XYZ file of C-alpha atoms in Angstrom:
396
model
C -9.456 4.796 -36.144
C -12.856 3.162 -36.508
C -14.215 0.214 -34.523
C -14.318 -2.001 -37.645
C -10.675 -1.312 -38.479
C -9.682 -2.225 -34.921
C -11.436 -5.584 -35.194
C -9.870 -6.363 -38.614
C -6.444 -5.392 -37.391
C -6.906 -7.560 -34.253
C -7.591 -10.657 -36.403
C -4.819 -10.143 -38.951
C -1.938 -8.371 -37.266
C 0.665 -9.632 -34.794
C 0.841 -9.157 -31.039
C 2.671 -5.786 -31.104
C 0.168 -4.173 -33.431
C -2.754 -5.214 -31.223
C -1.031 -3.517 -28.324
C -0.627 -0.306 -30.357
C -4.273 -0.339 -31.432
C -5.430 -0.661 -27.868
C -3.241 2.260 -26.986
C -4.842 4.254 -29.821
C -8.273 3.485 -28.322
C -7.128 4.753 -24.971
C -5.699 7.927 -26.525
C -8.917 8.455 -28.539
C -10.995 8.121 -25.383
C -8.811 10.620 -23.554
C -8.873 13.135 -26.418
C -12.597 13.001 -27.235
C -14.076 12.260 -23.843
C -17.207 10.359 -23.009
C -18.712 10.877 -26.489
C -16.425 8.104 -27.750
C -17.214 5.607 -24.916
C -20.191 4.027 -26.665
C -18.136 3.282 -29.794
C -15.413 1.426 -27.920
C -17.839 -0.354 -25.648
C -19.430 -2.037 -28.709
C -16.427 -4.319 -29.220
C -17.517 -7.962 -28.630
C -16.519 -9.122 -25.180
C -14.551 -12.102 -26.390
C -12.508 -9.982 -28.812
C -12.034 -7.223 -26.244
C -10.789 -9.723 -23.700
C -8.196 -11.002 -26.151
C -7.033 -7.457 -26.820
C -6.607 -6.676 -23.104
C -4.846 -9.950 -22.373
C -2.325 -9.123 -25.082
C -1.863 -5.579 -23.771
C -1.284 -6.938 -20.280
C 1.263 -9.445 -21.569
C 3.088 -6.982 -23.839
C 4.185 -4.378 -21.263
C 6.552 -6.660 -19.334
C 4.905 -5.817 -16.042
C 7.072 -2.808 -15.284
C 6.497 0.923 -15.190
C 6.469 3.169 -17.196
C 5.264 0.677 -19.883
C 2.529 -0.341 -17.463
C 0.758 2.921 -18.268
C -0.808 1.266 -21.335
C -2.716 -1.138 -19.054
C -4.021 1.813 -16.993
C -4.951 3.750 -20.093
C -7.041 0.828 -21.413
C -8.850 0.624 -18.131
C -9.814 4.248 -18.555
C -11.408 3.933 -22.045
C -14.916 3.069 -20.771
C -16.703 0.949 -18.213
C -16.638 -2.331 -20.145
C -12.894 -1.987 -20.737
C -12.268 -1.195 -17.072
C -14.239 -4.202 -15.802
C -12.473 -6.605 -18.170
C -9.081 -5.142 -17.413
C -9.659 -5.573 -13.695
C -10.386 -9.230 -14.347
C -7.281 -9.543 -16.550
C -4.782 -7.938 -14.212
C -3.868 -10.328 -11.409
C -3.619 -9.074 -7.820
C -0.109 -8.280 -6.440
C -0.255 -11.442 -4.328
C -0.048 -13.452 -7.580
C 1.604 -11.116 -10.095
C 3.840 -8.986 -7.806
C 2.696 -6.030 -9.897
C 1.247 -2.740 -8.672
C -1.040 -1.395 -11.382
C -4.162 0.303 -10.034
C -4.671 2.366 -6.823
C -6.412 -0.601 -5.188
C -3.129 -2.560 -5.537
C -1.866 -0.427 -2.621
C -4.534 -1.939 -0.352
C -4.034 -5.521 -1.496
C -1.565 -8.017 0.077
C 1.871 -8.296 -1.467
C 3.331 -11.396 -3.125
C 3.802 -14.581 -1.125
C 7.149 -15.662 -2.529
C 8.957 -12.335 -2.871
C 9.136 -8.782 -1.553
C 7.993 -5.709 -3.455
C 10.947 -3.333 -3.384
C 10.104 0.296 -2.617
C 11.853 3.253 -1.126
C 10.879 6.328 0.937
C 12.166 9.852 0.473
C 12.006 12.153 3.483
C 11.788 15.935 3.288
C 12.874 17.369 6.635
C 11.729 20.908 5.730
C 8.144 20.105 4.856
C 7.910 17.100 7.199
C 6.701 14.977 4.306
C 7.452 11.414 3.170
C 7.003 9.994 -0.377
C 6.793 6.310 -1.161
C 8.090 5.052 -4.566
C 8.106 1.716 -6.286
C 11.638 0.729 -7.251
C 11.904 0.304 -11.010
C 15.316 -1.346 -11.020
C 17.552 -3.103 -8.493
C 19.532 0.097 -8.098
C 18.926 2.264 -5.047
C 19.280 5.407 -7.181
C 16.424 5.122 -9.713
C 13.637 7.713 -9.733
C 10.905 5.094 -9.023
C 7.152 5.183 -9.532
C 5.265 7.406 -7.070
C 2.788 5.459 -4.930
C 1.842 7.330 -1.736
C 2.718 10.502 0.207
C 2.414 11.346 3.859
C 2.794 14.550 5.918
C 3.465 14.887 9.623
C 1.086 16.978 11.745
C 2.060 17.581 15.384
C -0.685 18.199 17.974
C -0.527 18.875 21.709
C -1.038 15.267 22.779
C -0.300 13.259 19.632
C 1.148 13.248 16.187
C -0.671 12.356 12.901
C 0.798 11.171 9.675
C -1.779 11.812 6.918
C -1.423 9.377 3.917
C -2.639 10.403 0.489
C -2.573 9.197 -3.140
C -1.341 12.671 -4.123
C 1.680 14.541 -2.861
C -0.037 17.928 -3.342
C -3.298 17.093 -1.554
C -3.114 16.103 2.130
C -6.630 17.002 3.127
C -8.554 14.328 5.056
C -11.696 15.437 3.177
C -9.995 14.828 -0.202
C -10.805 11.872 -2.492
C -7.085 11.190 -2.462
C -7.121 10.525 1.335
C -6.049 6.962 2.103
C -5.646 6.859 5.880
C -3.490 8.041 8.744
C -1.118 6.980 11.527
C -1.654 8.475 14.986
C 0.876 8.259 17.837
C 0.397 8.701 21.580
C 2.152 11.529 23.512
C 5.327 9.445 24.140
C 5.542 8.116 20.608
C 5.504 4.518 21.822
C 2.074 3.485 20.544
C 0.525 4.037 17.139
C -2.817 3.313 15.536
C -3.211 2.895 11.754
C -6.520 4.158 10.415
C -7.856 3.116 6.998
C -9.727 5.990 5.429
C -11.665 3.859 2.939
C -12.744 0.814 4.942
C -16.426 0.398 5.914
C -16.268 -2.481 8.369
C -19.871 -2.886 9.343
C -23.455 -1.822 8.690
C -23.386 0.282 11.781
C -20.307 2.104 10.596
C -21.938 2.669 7.205
C -25.003 4.179 8.806
C -22.809 6.399 11.017
C -20.925 7.632 7.950
C -24.152 8.464 6.130
C -25.540 10.290 9.179
C -22.341 12.345 9.458
C -22.345 13.145 5.735
C -25.902 14.411 5.911
C -25.026 16.887 8.661
C -21.514 18.166 8.119
C -21.888 20.618 11.006
C -21.842 17.729 13.498
C -18.728 16.121 12.115
C -15.783 16.220 14.553
C -12.636 17.633 13.010
C -10.640 15.036 14.999
C -12.347 12.024 13.424
C -12.356 12.055 9.587
C -15.228 10.359 7.805
C -14.615 6.636 7.162
C -11.463 6.374 9.305
C -11.281 2.986 11.099
C -8.417 1.361 13.007
C -6.764 -1.583 11.127
C -3.496 -1.952 13.043
C -1.812 -1.113 16.316
C 1.982 -0.613 16.659
C 3.823 -0.656 19.957
C 7.410 0.152 20.808
C 8.708 -1.333 24.035
C 10.528 0.829 26.517
C 14.235 0.237 26.063
C 15.830 -0.291 29.470
C 19.281 -0.566 27.891
C 19.075 2.934 26.439
C 21.170 3.494 23.311
C 23.033 0.137 23.911
C 20.049 -1.954 22.805
C 17.907 -2.123 19.627
C 14.272 -1.119 19.484
C 11.576 -3.745 20.109
C 8.324 -3.304 18.200
C 5.155 -5.235 17.718
C 2.330 -4.755 15.186
C -1.159 -6.195 15.662
C -2.851 -6.376 12.301
C -6.548 -6.075 13.276
C -7.907 -7.043 9.890
C -5.554 -9.945 9.094
C -6.195 -13.285 10.794
C -3.272 -15.430 12.027
C -4.460 -18.181 9.645
C -3.446 -15.962 6.739
C 0.116 -17.131 7.283
C -0.861 -20.750 6.509
C -0.263 -22.128 3.024
C -4.010 -22.134 2.413
C -4.615 -18.958 4.403
C -6.304 -15.913 2.888
C -5.846 -12.271 3.736
C -8.445 -9.606 2.958
C -8.155 -8.472 -0.666
C -10.371 -5.517 -1.651
C -11.117 -5.325 -5.363
C -12.142 -1.706 -5.709
C -10.985 1.671 -4.459
C -13.801 4.030 -3.401
C -14.465 7.572 -4.475
C -11.670 7.964 -7.038
C -11.977 10.666 -9.698
C -9.902 11.452 -12.709
C -8.011 14.030 -10.693
C -7.281 11.823 -7.693
C -4.481 9.715 -9.038
C -2.203 8.883 -11.950
C -2.874 5.149 -11.569
C -6.394 4.986 -13.059
C -9.573 6.926 -13.589
C -12.142 4.567 -12.264
C -15.173 5.304 -10.088
C -16.012 2.629 -7.577
C -18.246 1.672 -4.692
C -17.127 1.926 -1.061
C -14.664 -0.741 -0.043
C -15.754 -3.403 2.476
C -13.747 -6.020 4.213
C -15.112 -9.370 5.338
C -12.467 -9.571 8.024
C -13.231 -6.224 9.674
C -14.400 -8.113 12.767
C -12.122 -11.152 13.039
C -13.477 -14.260 14.672
C -9.932 -15.476 15.338
C -6.718 -14.070 16.714
C -5.332 -11.253 14.590
C -1.898 -11.595 13.087
C 0.928 -10.198 15.204
C 4.207 -9.053 13.650
C 7.326 -8.459 15.739
C 10.769 -7.294 14.801
C 13.437 -9.888 14.163
C 15.999 -9.815 16.902
C 19.374 -8.534 15.636
C 22.574 -10.316 16.615
C 25.534 -8.675 18.307
C 28.613 -8.528 16.130
C 31.713 -8.703 18.322
C 34.159 -7.311 15.737
C 31.925 -4.435 14.574
C 30.613 -3.868 18.170
C 27.081 -3.275 16.966
C 23.754 -5.020 16.465
C 23.401 -6.491 12.984
C 20.605 -7.813 10.646
C 21.042 -9.237 7.184
C 19.179 -6.976 4.724
C 20.785 -8.652 1.665
C 22.251 -5.411 0.446
C 19.042 -3.357 0.678
C 20.214 -1.338 3.682
C 23.630 0.393 3.742
C 23.575 2.803 6.705
C 23.358 1.754 10.345
C 20.372 3.251 12.099
C 18.112 2.572 15.081
C 15.232 2.911 12.622
C 16.227 -0.227 10.690
C 14.051 -3.284 11.262
C 12.733 -6.506 9.846
C 9.225 -7.841 10.778
C 8.268 -11.501 10.889
C 5.126 -13.262 12.155
C 5.159 -13.845 15.885
C 3.748 -16.986 17.515
C 0.466 -16.773 19.377
C 0.898 -15.557 22.975
C 1.194 -18.161 25.681
C -1.534 -18.727 28.224
C 0.501 -16.830 30.831
C 0.632 -13.604 28.836
C -1.790 -10.791 29.388
C -4.056 -9.909 26.486
C -3.153 -6.482 25.115
C -0.106 -6.266 27.398
C 3.585 -6.069 26.767
C 5.466 -7.815 24.001
C 7.406 -10.222 26.174
C 11.106 -10.708 26.257
C 11.577 -13.070 23.333
C 8.450 -14.106 21.359
C 8.767 -17.314 19.439
C 8.417 -16.967 15.679
C 6.146 -19.178 13.551
C 8.735 -18.747 10.743
C 11.515 -16.373 9.841
C 10.104 -15.241 6.498
C 10.522 -11.496 6.255
C 7.163 -9.723 5.820
C 8.495 -6.182 6.006
C 11.939 -4.711 6.123
C 12.908 -1.069 6.409
C 16.269 0.549 6.519
C 18.420 3.603 5.773
C 20.472 4.020 2.654
C 21.117 7.790 2.733
C 20.563 10.917 4.808
C 16.885 11.096 3.840
C 16.477 7.890 1.785
C 15.108 4.590 3.126
C 14.204 1.272 1.514
C 10.911 -0.453 2.252
C 10.352 -4.059 1.076
C 7.076 -5.808 1.862
C 5.211 -8.996 1.055
C 2.187 -11.081 1.898
C -0.038 -10.694 3.918
C 0.338 -6.894 4.332
C -0.275 -4.277 1.693
C 1.820 -1.286 0.545
C -0.436 1.076 2.539
C 0.005 -0.998 5.747
C 3.718 -1.319 5.212
C 4.108 2.448 4.639
C 2.080 3.178 7.745
C 4.268 0.953 9.890
C 7.443 2.542 8.492
C 6.156 6.018 9.192
C 5.938 5.077 12.882
C 9.719 4.465 12.849
C 10.330 8.139 11.979
C 8.733 9.398 15.179
C 11.195 10.455 17.895
C 10.856 8.324 21.018
C 12.673 9.629 24.099
C 11.378 6.615 26.056
C 12.648 4.074 23.548
C 16.104 5.304 22.769
């Protein structure tokens, strides 16, 4: 199909045909490689924008039909830039389209429904986007994690690919590290460059690989801290947890508040992911060093059900199996003047509101649901849920 025929078809044919023509362009680019990029990049910007808007509107916003949007973004640079402008962030659209969507805040008015499959043999965890309201669909693969036990800690390596868990890989997203007791966790972002100093450090390390510590991967910076409180009631009481989101300000929970929203994913290649094939610059966050109190999330206190003789939370049908791992996170109020900074969680923190930001629960032997929303991302939600899998003798 020639460039001229595409333009003529665009002007004379209905919406569905335009969508098919754009798909043909994507297939042509994939088949013939970069030699065809120049031809497709010559399409006038106004016309190209109209094509991509129609492609975005035609797929219904669901996978697997969403692949057409990703395919168009992979045709050439001009198509990719315009498609990135056309596709709204998850906060607005509730859609996960490109890899960077996994690092962007979820929707404000709803929860993105996902589920996690655990493999006990390989100590691995796979995150999927739910495609239907059923808990049995295959889902769209998003992230994978593997558990690595060390002498004094445990690491959960998070990757864009289930078959590549190397921290030196382009698919590396971040990790979760626990302390010896499994009561405190730190979430590290493998793509965040928070300051000029950190950037220089990264460059100096890259220039001399022999000096790089195997314990500290390049570009790995703490973005959240998770704490599980010692349970003095033993198995009779539920867990208490608190998450300090180092890169999200408390003001993000206000109606006019804004959470950090990266627009590009660094160092992706065509082999890194099935989401897109874009190459991008390193990701930076303006909120890496917050000038205000970071957002604190704490688990919603369950109520004791006298008839069932157990602690209960309303998961609205998304959780079907009772488990100590089940939790719901809401925004906690700022600590009082009498509390110690960085200390314990307190007995009963007051909530700013009861809007669920993250909920996680068991639905099968090795199947768990994970629903998240603004202001945290899929990556942050997955990292928090991974901490719930760690065995805590001190907490149970």
